Short mmCIF file of C-alpha atoms and ligand atoms in Angstrom, two decimals:
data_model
loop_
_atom_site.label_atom_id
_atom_site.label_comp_id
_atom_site.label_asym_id
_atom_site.label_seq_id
_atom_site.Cartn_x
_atom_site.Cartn_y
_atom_site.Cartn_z
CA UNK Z 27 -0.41 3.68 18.31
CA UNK Z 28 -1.69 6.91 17.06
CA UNK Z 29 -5.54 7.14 16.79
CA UNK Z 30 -6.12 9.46 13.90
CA UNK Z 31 -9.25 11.25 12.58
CA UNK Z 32 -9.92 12.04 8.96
CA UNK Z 33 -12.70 14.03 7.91
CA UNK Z 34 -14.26 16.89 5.47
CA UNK Z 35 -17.81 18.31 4.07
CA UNK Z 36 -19.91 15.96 2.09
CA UNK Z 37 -18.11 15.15 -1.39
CA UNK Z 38 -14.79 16.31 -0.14
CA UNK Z 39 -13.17 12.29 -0.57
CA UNK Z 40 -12.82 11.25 2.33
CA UNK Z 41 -13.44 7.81 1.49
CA UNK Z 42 -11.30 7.81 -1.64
CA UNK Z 43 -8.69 9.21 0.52
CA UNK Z 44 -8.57 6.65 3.27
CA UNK Z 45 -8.65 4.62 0.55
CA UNK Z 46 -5.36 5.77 -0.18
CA UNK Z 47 -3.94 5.71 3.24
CA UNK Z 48 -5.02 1.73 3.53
CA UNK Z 49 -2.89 1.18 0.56
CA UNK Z 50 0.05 2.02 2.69
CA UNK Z 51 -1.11 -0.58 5.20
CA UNK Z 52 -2.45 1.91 7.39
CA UNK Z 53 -6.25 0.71 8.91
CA UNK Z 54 -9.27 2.14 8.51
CA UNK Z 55 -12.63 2.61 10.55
CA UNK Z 56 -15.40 3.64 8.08
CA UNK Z 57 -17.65 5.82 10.71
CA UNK Z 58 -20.73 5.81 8.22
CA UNK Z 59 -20.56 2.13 7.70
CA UNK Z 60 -20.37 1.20 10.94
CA UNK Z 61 -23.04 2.97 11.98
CA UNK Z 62 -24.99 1.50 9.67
CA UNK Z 63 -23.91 -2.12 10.74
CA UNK Z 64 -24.60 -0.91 14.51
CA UNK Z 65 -27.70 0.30 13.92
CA UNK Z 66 -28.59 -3.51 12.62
CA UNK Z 67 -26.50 -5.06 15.18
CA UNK Z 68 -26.34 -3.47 18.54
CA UNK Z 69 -29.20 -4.70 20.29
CA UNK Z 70 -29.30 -1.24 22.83
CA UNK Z 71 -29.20 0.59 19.88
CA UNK Z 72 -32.08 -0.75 18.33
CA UNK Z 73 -34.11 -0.64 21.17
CA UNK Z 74 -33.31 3.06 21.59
CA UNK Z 75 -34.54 3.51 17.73
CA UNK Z 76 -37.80 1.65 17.97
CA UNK Z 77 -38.28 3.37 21.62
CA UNK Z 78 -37.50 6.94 19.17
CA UNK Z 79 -38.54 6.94 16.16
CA UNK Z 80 -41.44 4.04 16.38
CA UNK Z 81 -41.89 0.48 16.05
CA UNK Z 82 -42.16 1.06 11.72
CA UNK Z 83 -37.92 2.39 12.32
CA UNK Z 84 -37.72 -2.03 11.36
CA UNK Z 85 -39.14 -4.10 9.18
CA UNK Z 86 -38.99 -7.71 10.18
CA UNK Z 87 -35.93 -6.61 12.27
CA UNK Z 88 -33.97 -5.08 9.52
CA UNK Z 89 -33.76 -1.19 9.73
CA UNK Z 90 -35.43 0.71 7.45
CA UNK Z 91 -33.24 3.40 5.99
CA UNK Z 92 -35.57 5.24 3.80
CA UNK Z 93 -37.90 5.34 6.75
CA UNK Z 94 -35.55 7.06 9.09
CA UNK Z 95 -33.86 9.26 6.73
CA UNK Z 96 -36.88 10.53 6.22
CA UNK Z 97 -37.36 11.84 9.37
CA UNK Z 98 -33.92 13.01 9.88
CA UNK Z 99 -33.13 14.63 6.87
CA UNK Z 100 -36.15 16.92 7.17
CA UNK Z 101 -36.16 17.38 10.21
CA UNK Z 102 -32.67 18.92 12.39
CA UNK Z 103 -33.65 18.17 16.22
CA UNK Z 104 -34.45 14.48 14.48
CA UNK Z 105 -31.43 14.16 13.19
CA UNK Z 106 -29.59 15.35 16.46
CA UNK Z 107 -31.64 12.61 18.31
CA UNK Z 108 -30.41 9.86 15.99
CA UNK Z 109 -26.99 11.21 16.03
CA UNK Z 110 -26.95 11.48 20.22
CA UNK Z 111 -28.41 7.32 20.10
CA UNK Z 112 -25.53 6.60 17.74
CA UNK Z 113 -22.51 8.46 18.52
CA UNK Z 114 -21.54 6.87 21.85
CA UNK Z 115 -22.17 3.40 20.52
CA UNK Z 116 -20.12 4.27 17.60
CA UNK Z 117 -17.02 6.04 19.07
CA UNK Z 118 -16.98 2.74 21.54
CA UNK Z 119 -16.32 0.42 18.86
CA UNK Z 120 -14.08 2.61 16.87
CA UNK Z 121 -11.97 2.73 20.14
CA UNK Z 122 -12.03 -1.20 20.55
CA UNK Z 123 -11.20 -1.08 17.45
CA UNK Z 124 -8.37 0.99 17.19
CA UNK Z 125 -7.12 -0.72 20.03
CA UNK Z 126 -6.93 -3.75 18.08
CA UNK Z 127 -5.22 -2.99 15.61
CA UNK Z 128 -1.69 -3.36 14.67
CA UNK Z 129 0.10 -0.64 12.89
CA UNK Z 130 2.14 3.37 13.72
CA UNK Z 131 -1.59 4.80 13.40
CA UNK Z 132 -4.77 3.89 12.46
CA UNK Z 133 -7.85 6.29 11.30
CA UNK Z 134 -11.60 6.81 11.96
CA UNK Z 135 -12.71 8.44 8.63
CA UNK Z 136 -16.03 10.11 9.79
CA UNK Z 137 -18.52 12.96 8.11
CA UNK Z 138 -18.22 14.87 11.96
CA UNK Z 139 -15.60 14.62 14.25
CA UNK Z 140 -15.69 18.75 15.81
CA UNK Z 141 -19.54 18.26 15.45
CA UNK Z 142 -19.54 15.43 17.68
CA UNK Z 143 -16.80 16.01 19.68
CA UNK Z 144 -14.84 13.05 18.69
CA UNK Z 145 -11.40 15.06 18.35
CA UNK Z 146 -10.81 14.18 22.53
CA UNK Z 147 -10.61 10.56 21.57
CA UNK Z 148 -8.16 11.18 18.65
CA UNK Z 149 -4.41 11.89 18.92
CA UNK Z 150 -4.80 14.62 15.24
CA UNK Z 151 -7.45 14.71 12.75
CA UNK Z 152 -6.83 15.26 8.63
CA UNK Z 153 -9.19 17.32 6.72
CA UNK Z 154 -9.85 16.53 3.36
CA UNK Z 155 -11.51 20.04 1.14
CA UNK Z 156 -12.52 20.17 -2.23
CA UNK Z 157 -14.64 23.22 -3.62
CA UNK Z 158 -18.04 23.15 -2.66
CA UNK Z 159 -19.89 23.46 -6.29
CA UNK Z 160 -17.05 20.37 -6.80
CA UNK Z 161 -18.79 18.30 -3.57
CA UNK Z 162 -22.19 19.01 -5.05
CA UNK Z 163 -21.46 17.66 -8.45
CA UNK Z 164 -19.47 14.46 -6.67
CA UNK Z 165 -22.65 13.69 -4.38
CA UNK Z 166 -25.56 13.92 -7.04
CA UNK Z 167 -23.59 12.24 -9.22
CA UNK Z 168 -23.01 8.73 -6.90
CA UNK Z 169 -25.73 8.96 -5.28
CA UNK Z 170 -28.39 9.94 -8.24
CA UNK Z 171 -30.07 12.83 -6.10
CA UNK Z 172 -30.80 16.69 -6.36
CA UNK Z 173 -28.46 19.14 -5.81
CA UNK Z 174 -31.80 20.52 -3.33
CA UNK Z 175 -31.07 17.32 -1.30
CA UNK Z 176 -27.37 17.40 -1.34
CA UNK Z 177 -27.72 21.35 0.31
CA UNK Z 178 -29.88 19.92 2.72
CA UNK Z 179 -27.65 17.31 3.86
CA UNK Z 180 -24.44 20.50 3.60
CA UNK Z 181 -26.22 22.52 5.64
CA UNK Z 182 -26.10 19.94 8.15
CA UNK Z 183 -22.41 20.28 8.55
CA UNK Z 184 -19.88 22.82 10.07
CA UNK Z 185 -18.99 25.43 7.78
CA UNK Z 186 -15.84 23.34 5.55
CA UNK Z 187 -13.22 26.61 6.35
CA UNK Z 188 -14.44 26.21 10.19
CA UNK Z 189 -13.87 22.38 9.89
CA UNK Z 190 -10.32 22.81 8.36
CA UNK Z 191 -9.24 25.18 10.61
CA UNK Z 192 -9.18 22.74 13.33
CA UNK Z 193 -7.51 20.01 11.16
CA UNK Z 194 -3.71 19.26 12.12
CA UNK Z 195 -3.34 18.12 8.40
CA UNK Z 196 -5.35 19.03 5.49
CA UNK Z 197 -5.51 17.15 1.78
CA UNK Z 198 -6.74 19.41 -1.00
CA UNK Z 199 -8.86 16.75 -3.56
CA UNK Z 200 -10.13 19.25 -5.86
CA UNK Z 201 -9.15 17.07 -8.89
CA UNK Z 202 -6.14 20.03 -9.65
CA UNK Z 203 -3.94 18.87 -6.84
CA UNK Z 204 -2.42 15.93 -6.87
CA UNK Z 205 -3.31 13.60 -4.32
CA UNK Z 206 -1.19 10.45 -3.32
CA UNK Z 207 1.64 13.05 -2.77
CA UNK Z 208 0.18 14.56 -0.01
CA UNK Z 209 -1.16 11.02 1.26
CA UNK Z 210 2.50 9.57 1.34
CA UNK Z 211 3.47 14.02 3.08
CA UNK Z 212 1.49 13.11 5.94
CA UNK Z 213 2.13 9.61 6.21
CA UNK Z 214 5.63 10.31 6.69
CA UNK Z 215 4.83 12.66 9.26
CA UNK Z 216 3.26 10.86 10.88
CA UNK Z 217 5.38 7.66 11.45
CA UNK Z 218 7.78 10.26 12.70
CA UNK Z 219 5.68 11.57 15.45
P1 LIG E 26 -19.61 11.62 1.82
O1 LIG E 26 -19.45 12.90 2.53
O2 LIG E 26 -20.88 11.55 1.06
O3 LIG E 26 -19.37 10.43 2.70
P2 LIG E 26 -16.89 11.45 0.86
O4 LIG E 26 -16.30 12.70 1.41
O5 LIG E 26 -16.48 10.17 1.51
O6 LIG E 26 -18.46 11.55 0.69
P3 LIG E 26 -16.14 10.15 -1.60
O7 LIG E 26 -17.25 9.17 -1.55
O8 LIG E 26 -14.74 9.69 -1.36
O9 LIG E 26 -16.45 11.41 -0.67
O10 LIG E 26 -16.13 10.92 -3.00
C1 LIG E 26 -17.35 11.40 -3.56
C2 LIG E 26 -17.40 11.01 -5.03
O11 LIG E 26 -16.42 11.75 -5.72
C3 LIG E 26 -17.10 9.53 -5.26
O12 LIG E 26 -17.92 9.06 -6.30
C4 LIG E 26 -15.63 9.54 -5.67
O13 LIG E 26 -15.32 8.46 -6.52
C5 LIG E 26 -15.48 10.88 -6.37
N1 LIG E 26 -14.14 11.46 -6.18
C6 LIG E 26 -13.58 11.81 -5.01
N2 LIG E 26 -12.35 12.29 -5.19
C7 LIG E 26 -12.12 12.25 -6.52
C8 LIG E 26 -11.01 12.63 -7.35
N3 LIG E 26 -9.90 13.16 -6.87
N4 LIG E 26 -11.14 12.43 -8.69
C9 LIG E 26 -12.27 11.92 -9.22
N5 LIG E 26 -13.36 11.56 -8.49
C10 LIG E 26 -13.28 11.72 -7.16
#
């Protein structure tokens, strides 16, 4: 079974797309959300928090999110700290995941892949791009915040033309370009390969 990656700046749709994809039957592995459920569940990786970023990282054993994004998001060798705890844990159970599943191809849909390396565990990776004023508007619109915060969080990222450049596939969702099409494009690629 093919393991593939799908990924793109902040606002691009990469959720919406995968959304997409798992209407064909094809399985997903939500990267963010599992982190998040790791970062409750894995008992290593909460120790390594606490150990990191101080006993006040829970309250009464459930993470505090606003505490620790916090930190990280003002703070870049922070964030890289939380990201080196997390990764490993996380590309472990996206592999036993994968491993489980039954289908051509499944995806991990994750914010970095290049930045993290995670392309060596992945067969091709599909970049999603949408203009960046377009990702701005997306972001502070779901997620009610400032378009200050939402360049913070950007600048975090590899470049988006960087990013697609090392895509094997790329979906343009810039609300001009119709997107199932080039869903089913690759799909059918992709049970052919
Ligand atoms: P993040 O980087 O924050 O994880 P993301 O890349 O997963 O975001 P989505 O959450 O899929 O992006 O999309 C961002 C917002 O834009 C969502 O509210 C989504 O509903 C909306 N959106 C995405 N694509 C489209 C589209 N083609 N048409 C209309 N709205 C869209």
């Amino acid at each position: 079974m093919l393991k593939i990656g799908l990924t793109g700046g902040i606002g691009s749709g990469k959720t919406t797309v995968a959304k997409v994809f798992e209407t064909l039957g094809i399985p997903v592995y939500y990267a963010d959300a599992a982190t998040k459920r790791l970062m409750q569940t894995n008992a290593g990786l909460k120790e390594a928090i606490r150990k990191n970023f101080g006993e006040a990282s829970f309250k009464n054993d459930k993470l505090d999110t606003k505490y620790l994004a916090d930190i990280v998001f003002n703070d870049t060798e922070k964030l890289s700290l939380l990201n080196a705890l997390t990764h490993p844990v996380v590309i472990d159970d996206a592999m036993q995941w994968m491993l489980q599943q039954q289908a051509p191809y499944a995806i991990k849909e994750a914010a970095l892949i290049f930045e993290a390396g995670i392309e060596q565990y992945l067969d091709y990776v599909i970049g999603v791009q949408a203009p960046l004023a377009l990702r701005m508007e997306r972001v502070i619109q779901r997620d009610k915040v400032s378009m200050r915060e939402v360049q913070k969080r950007n600048a975090q990222q590899m470049d988006e033309a960087a990013k697609m450049k090392r895509c094997n596939f790329i979906i343009t969702n810039d609300e001009e370009s119709l997107v199932v099409p080039q869903v089913l494009a690759i799909h059918e690629k992709l049970l052919q390969l």
